[in-house]
PDB file of C-alpha atoms in Angstrom:
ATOM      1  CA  UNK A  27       0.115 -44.833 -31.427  1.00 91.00           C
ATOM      2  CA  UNK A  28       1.213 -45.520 -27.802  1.00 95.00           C
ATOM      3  CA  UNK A  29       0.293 -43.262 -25.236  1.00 97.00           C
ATOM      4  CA  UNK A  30       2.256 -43.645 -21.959  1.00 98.00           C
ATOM      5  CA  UNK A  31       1.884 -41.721 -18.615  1.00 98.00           C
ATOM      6  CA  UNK A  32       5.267 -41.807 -16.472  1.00 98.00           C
ATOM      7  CA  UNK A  33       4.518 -41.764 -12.000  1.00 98.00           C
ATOM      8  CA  UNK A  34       6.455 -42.123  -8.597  1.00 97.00           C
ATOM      9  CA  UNK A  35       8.880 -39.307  -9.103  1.00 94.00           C
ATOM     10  CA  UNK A  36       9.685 -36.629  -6.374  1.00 95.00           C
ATOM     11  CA  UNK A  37      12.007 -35.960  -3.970  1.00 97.00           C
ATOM     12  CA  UNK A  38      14.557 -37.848  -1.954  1.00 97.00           C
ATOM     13  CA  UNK A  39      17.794 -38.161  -0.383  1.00 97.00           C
ATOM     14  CA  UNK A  40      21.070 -39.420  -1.081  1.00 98.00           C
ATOM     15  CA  UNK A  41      21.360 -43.031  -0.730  1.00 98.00           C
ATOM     16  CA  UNK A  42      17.617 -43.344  -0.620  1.00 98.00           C
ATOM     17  CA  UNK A  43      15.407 -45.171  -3.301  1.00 98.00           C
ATOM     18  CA  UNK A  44      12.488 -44.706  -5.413  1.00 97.00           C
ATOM     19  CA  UNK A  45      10.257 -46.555  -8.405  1.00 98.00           C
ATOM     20  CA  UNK A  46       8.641 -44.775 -11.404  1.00 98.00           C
ATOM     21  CA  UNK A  47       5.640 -46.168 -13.010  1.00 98.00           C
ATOM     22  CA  UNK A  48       4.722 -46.029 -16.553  1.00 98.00           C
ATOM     23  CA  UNK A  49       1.083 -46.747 -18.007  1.00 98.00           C
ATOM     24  CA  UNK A  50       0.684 -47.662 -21.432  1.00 97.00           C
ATOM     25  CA  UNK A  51      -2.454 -47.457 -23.215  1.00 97.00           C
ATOM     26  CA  UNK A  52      -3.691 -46.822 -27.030  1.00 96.00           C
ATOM     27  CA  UNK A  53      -2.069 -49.333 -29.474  1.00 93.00           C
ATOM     28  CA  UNK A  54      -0.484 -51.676 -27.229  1.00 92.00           C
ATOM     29  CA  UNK A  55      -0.240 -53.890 -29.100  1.00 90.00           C
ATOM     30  CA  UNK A  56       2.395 -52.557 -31.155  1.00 89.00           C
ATOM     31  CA  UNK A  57       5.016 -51.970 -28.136  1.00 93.00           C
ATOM     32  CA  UNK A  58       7.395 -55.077 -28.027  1.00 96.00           C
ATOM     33  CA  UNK A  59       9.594 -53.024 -25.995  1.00 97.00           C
ATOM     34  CA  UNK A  60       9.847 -50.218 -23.376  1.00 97.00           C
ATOM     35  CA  UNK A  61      12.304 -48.022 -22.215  1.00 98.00           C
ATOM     36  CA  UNK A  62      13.527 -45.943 -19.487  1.00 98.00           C
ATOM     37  CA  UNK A  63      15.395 -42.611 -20.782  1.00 98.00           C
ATOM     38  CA  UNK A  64      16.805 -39.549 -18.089  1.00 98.00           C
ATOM     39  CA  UNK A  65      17.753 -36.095 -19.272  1.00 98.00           C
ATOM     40  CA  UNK A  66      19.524 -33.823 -16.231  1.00 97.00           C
ATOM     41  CA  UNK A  67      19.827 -29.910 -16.984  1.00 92.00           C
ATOM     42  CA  UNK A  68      22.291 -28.518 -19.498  1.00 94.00           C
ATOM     43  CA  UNK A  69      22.589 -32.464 -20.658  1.00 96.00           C
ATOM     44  CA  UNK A  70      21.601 -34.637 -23.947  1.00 96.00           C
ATOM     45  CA  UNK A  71      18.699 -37.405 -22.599  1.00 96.00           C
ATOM     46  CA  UNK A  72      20.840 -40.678 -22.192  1.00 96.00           C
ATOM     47  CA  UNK A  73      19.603 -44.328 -21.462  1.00 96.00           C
ATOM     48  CA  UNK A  74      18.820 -45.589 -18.788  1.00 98.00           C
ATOM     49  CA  UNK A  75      17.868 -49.048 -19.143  1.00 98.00           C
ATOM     50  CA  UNK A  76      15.073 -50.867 -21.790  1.00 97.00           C
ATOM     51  CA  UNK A  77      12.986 -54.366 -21.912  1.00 97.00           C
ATOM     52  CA  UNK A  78      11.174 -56.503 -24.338  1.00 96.00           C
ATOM     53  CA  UNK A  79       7.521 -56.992 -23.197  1.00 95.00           C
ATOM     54  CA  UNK A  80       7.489 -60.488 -23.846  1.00 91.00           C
ATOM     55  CA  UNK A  81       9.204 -61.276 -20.816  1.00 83.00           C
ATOM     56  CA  UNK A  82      13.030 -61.141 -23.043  1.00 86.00           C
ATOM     57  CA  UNK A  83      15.873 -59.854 -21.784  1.00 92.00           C
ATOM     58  CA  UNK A  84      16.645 -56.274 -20.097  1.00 96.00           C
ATOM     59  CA  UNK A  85      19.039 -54.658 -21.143  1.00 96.00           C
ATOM     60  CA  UNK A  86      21.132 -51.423 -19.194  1.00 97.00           C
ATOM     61  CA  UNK A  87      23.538 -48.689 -20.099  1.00 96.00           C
ATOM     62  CA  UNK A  88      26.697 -48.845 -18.442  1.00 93.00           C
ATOM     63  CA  UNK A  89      26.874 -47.812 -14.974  1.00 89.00           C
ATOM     64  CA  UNK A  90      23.003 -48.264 -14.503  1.00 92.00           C
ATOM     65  CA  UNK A  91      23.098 -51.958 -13.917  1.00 92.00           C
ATOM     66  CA  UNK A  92      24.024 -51.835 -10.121  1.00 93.00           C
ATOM     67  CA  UNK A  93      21.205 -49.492  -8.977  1.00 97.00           C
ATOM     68  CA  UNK A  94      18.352 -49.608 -11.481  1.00 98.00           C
ATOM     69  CA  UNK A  95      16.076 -52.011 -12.525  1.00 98.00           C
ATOM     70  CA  UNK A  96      13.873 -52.360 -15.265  1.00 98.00           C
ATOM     71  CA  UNK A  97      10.530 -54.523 -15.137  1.00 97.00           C
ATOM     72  CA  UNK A  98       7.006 -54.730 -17.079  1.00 96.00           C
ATOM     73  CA  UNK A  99       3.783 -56.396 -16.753  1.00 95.00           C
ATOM     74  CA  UNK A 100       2.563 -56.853 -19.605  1.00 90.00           C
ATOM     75  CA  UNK A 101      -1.292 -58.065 -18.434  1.00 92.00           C
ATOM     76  CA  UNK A 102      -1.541 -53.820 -17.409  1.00 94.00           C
ATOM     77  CA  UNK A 103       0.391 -52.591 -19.668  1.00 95.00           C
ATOM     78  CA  UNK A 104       2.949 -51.108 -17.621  1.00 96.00           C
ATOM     79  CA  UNK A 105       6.788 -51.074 -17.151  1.00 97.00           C
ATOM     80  CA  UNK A 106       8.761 -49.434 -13.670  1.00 98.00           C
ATOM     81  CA  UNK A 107      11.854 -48.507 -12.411  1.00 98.00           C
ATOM     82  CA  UNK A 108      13.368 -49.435  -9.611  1.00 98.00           C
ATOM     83  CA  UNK A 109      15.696 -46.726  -8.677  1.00 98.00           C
ATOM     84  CA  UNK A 110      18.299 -47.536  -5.571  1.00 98.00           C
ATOM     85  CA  UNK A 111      21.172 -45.911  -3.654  1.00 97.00           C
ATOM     86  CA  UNK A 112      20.238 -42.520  -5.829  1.00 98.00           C
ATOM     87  CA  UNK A 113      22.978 -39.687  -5.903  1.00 97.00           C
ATOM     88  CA  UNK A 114      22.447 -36.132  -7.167  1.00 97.00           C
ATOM     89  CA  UNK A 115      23.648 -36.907 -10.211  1.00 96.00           C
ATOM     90  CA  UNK A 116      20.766 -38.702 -10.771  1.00 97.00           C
ATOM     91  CA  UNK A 117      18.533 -35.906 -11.009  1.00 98.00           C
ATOM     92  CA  UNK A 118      16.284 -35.321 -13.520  1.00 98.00           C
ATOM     93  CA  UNK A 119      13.583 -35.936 -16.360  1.00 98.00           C
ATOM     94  CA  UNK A 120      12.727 -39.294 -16.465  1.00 98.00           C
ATOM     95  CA  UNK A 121      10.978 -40.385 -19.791  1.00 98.00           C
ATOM     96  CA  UNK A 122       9.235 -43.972 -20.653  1.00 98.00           C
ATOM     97  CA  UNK A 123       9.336 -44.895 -24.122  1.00 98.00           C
ATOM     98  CA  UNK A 124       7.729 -47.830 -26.376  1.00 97.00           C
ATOM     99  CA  UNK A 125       8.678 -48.906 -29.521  1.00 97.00           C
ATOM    100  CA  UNK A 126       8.806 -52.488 -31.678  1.00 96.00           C
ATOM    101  CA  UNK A 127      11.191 -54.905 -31.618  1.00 94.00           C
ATOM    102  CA  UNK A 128      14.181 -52.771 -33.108  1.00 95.00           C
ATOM    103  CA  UNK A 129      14.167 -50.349 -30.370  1.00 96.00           C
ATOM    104  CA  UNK A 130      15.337 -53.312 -28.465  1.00 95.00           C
ATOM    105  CA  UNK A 131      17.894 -54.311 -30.378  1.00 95.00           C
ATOM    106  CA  UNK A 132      19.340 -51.395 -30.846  1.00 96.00           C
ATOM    107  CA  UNK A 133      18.343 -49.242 -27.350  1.00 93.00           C
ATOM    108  CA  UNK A 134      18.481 -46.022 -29.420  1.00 95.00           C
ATOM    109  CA  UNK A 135      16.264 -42.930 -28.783  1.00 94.00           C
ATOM    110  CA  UNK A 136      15.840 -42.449 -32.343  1.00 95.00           C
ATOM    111  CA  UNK A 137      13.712 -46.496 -32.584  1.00 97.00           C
ATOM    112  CA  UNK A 138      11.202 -45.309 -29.980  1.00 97.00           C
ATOM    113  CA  UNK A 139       8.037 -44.061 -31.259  1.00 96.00           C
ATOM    114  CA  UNK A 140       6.186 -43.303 -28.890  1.00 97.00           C
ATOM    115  CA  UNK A 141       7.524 -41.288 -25.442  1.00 98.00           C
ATOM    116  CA  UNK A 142       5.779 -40.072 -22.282  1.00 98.00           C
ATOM    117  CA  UNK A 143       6.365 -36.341 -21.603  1.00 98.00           C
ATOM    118  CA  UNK A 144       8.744 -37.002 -18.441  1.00 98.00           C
ATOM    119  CA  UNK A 145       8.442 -36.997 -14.328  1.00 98.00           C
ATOM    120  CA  UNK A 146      10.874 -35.099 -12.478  1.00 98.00           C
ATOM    121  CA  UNK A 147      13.056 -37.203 -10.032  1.00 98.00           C
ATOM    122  CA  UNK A 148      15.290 -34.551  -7.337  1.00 98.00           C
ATOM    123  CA  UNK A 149      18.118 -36.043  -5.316  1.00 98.00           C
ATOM    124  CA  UNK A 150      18.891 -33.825  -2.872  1.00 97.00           C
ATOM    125  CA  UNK A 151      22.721 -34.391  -1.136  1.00 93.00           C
TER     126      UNK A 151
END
């Protein structure tokens, strides 16, 4: 099992920025790929963008691209998101995830194993 440990959220401003941290420990060895998932009230938790650890590819759901990146390093076992130009419609739960290779691939929910309990993230217009 992967334990994980999401940081960085709070409050800020439209059109400001912000970067969430997530901290990995337990099997992580395991984790070939994590994730960054967001879940605003009265809403199902969508994608927001995922990475292999390896150094592969990122990959981002559509409309996240232009404001949000996804990184890791791997040598602490940690992954962040670099969150820019944020509107209130970005509010939220933010959740890190881990999971093997599939989860990857795919970039479903349902192929991460392992999920951090969520850091709140308030943009305020």
């Amino acid at each position: 099992r992967v334990y994980l440990a999401e940081s960085g959220g709070g409050s800020v401003q439209a059109g400001g920025s912000g970067r969430l941290s997530c901290t990995a420990s337990g099997s992580t060895w395991m984790m070939n790929c994590m994730a960054w998932f967001r879940q605003a009230p009265g809403k199902d938790r969508e994608r927001v963008a995922g990475i292999y650890t390896n150094g592969g590819p990122a990959d981002y759901a559509g409309g996240m691209r232009d404001r949000f990146t996804i990184s890791v390093d791997s040598g602490k076992n940690m992954a962040f998101l670099q969150m820019n130009d944020l509107q209130p419609e970005d509010s939220g739960v933010y959740y890190c995830a881990a999971g093997g290779w599939e989860a990857c691939r795919t970039q479903a929910d349902k192929d991460f194993g392992d999920w951090g309990r969520g850091i709140q993230v308030t943009v305020s217009a």
